[in-house]
Tab-separated table of C-alpha atoms in Angstrom:
chain	number	residue	atom	x	y	z
A	29	UNK	CA	0.000	0.000	0.000
A	30	UNK	CA	1.351	3.421	-0.900
A	31	UNK	CA	1.334	6.081	1.830
A	32	UNK	CA	2.239	9.723	1.176
A	33	UNK	CA	2.930	11.957	4.171
A	34	UNK	CA	3.093	15.729	3.969
A	35	UNK	CA	5.247	17.355	6.627
A	36	UNK	CA	4.896	21.030	7.590
A	37	UNK	CA	7.850	23.231	6.605
A	38	UNK	CA	9.328	20.475	4.406
A	39	UNK	CA	9.510	20.977	0.633
A	40	UNK	CA	8.929	17.305	-0.242
A	41	UNK	CA	6.477	14.667	0.859
A	42	UNK	CA	7.472	11.273	2.256
A	43	UNK	CA	6.311	8.315	0.154
A	44	UNK	CA	6.566	4.749	1.421
A	45	UNK	CA	5.267	1.348	0.361
A	46	UNK	CA	3.842	-0.185	3.518
A	47	UNK	CA	2.780	-3.747	4.227
A	48	UNK	CA	0.325	-2.429	6.838
A	49	UNK	CA	-3.380	-2.396	5.968
A	50	UNK	CA	-5.268	0.829	5.278
A	51	UNK	CA	-7.078	0.444	8.603
A	52	UNK	CA	-3.792	0.118	10.528
A	53	UNK	CA	-2.352	3.212	8.847
A	54	UNK	CA	-5.552	5.167	9.452
A	55	UNK	CA	-5.570	4.198	13.151
A	56	UNK	CA	-1.911	5.236	13.544
A	57	UNK	CA	-2.668	8.613	11.922
A	58	UNK	CA	-5.787	9.116	14.065
A	59	UNK	CA	-3.823	8.316	17.249
A	60	UNK	CA	-1.097	10.788	16.255
A	61	UNK	CA	-3.601	13.551	15.516
A	62	UNK	CA	-5.607	12.878	18.687
A	63	UNK	CA	-2.504	13.369	20.788
A	64	UNK	CA	-2.363	9.821	22.165
A	65	UNK	CA	0.882	9.243	20.236
A	66	UNK	CA	3.667	11.841	19.938
A	67	UNK	CA	4.947	10.237	16.722
A	68	UNK	CA	3.348	8.779	13.619
A	69	UNK	CA	5.153	5.466	13.237
A	70	UNK	CA	4.786	3.445	10.027
A	71	UNK	CA	6.767	0.462	8.765
A	72	UNK	CA	7.627	0.042	5.089
A	73	UNK	CA	7.660	-3.256	3.232
A	74	UNK	CA	11.396	-3.730	3.968
A	75	UNK	CA	10.883	-3.440	7.734
A	76	UNK	CA	12.243	0.118	8.056
A	77	UNK	CA	10.368	2.498	10.356
A	78	UNK	CA	9.348	6.009	9.404
A	79	UNK	CA	8.730	8.342	12.343
A	80	UNK	CA	7.112	11.762	11.945
A	81	UNK	CA	6.314	14.090	14.882
A	82	UNK	CA	2.528	14.332	15.110
A	83	UNK	CA	2.551	18.131	15.440
A	84	UNK	CA	4.303	18.395	12.037
A	85	UNK	CA	1.776	16.336	10.026
A	86	UNK	CA	0.215	18.287	7.167
A	87	UNK	CA	-1.613	15.435	5.396
A	88	UNK	CA	-1.545	11.668	4.898
A	89	UNK	CA	-2.703	10.068	1.651
A	90	UNK	CA	-3.456	6.348	1.755
A	91	UNK	CA	-3.779	4.505	-1.552
A	92	UNK	CA	-3.237	1.233	-3.307
A	93	UNK	CA	0.155	0.339	-4.707
A	94	UNK	CA	0.551	1.303	-8.333
A	95	UNK	CA	2.039	-1.252	-10.694
A	96	UNK	CA	5.416	0.032	-11.783
A	97	UNK	CA	5.792	0.256	-15.531
A	98	UNK	CA	9.176	-0.199	-17.121
A	99	UNK	CA	10.314	0.549	-20.642
A	100	UNK	CA	9.503	2.893	-23.472
A	101	UNK	CA	5.849	1.858	-23.687
A	102	UNK	CA	5.165	3.001	-20.099
A	103	UNK	CA	3.888	6.464	-21.120
A	104	UNK	CA	0.285	5.333	-21.579
């Protein structure tokens, strides 16, 4: 699952491929925004953790993984 995280005062967004379900990601974001967690903690598909301070969250976009196209015919 692809997760994009916007961070305040940062020029680029964070994009990770997570093995967590959409419900797990949504619960982690809700806990961070409610103040029950100081950090938004997500794990990518390689087991690496991404930690973002909850007061710096601008937005979180949760979507399905896009199939990666390779080659010259990928511009469709």
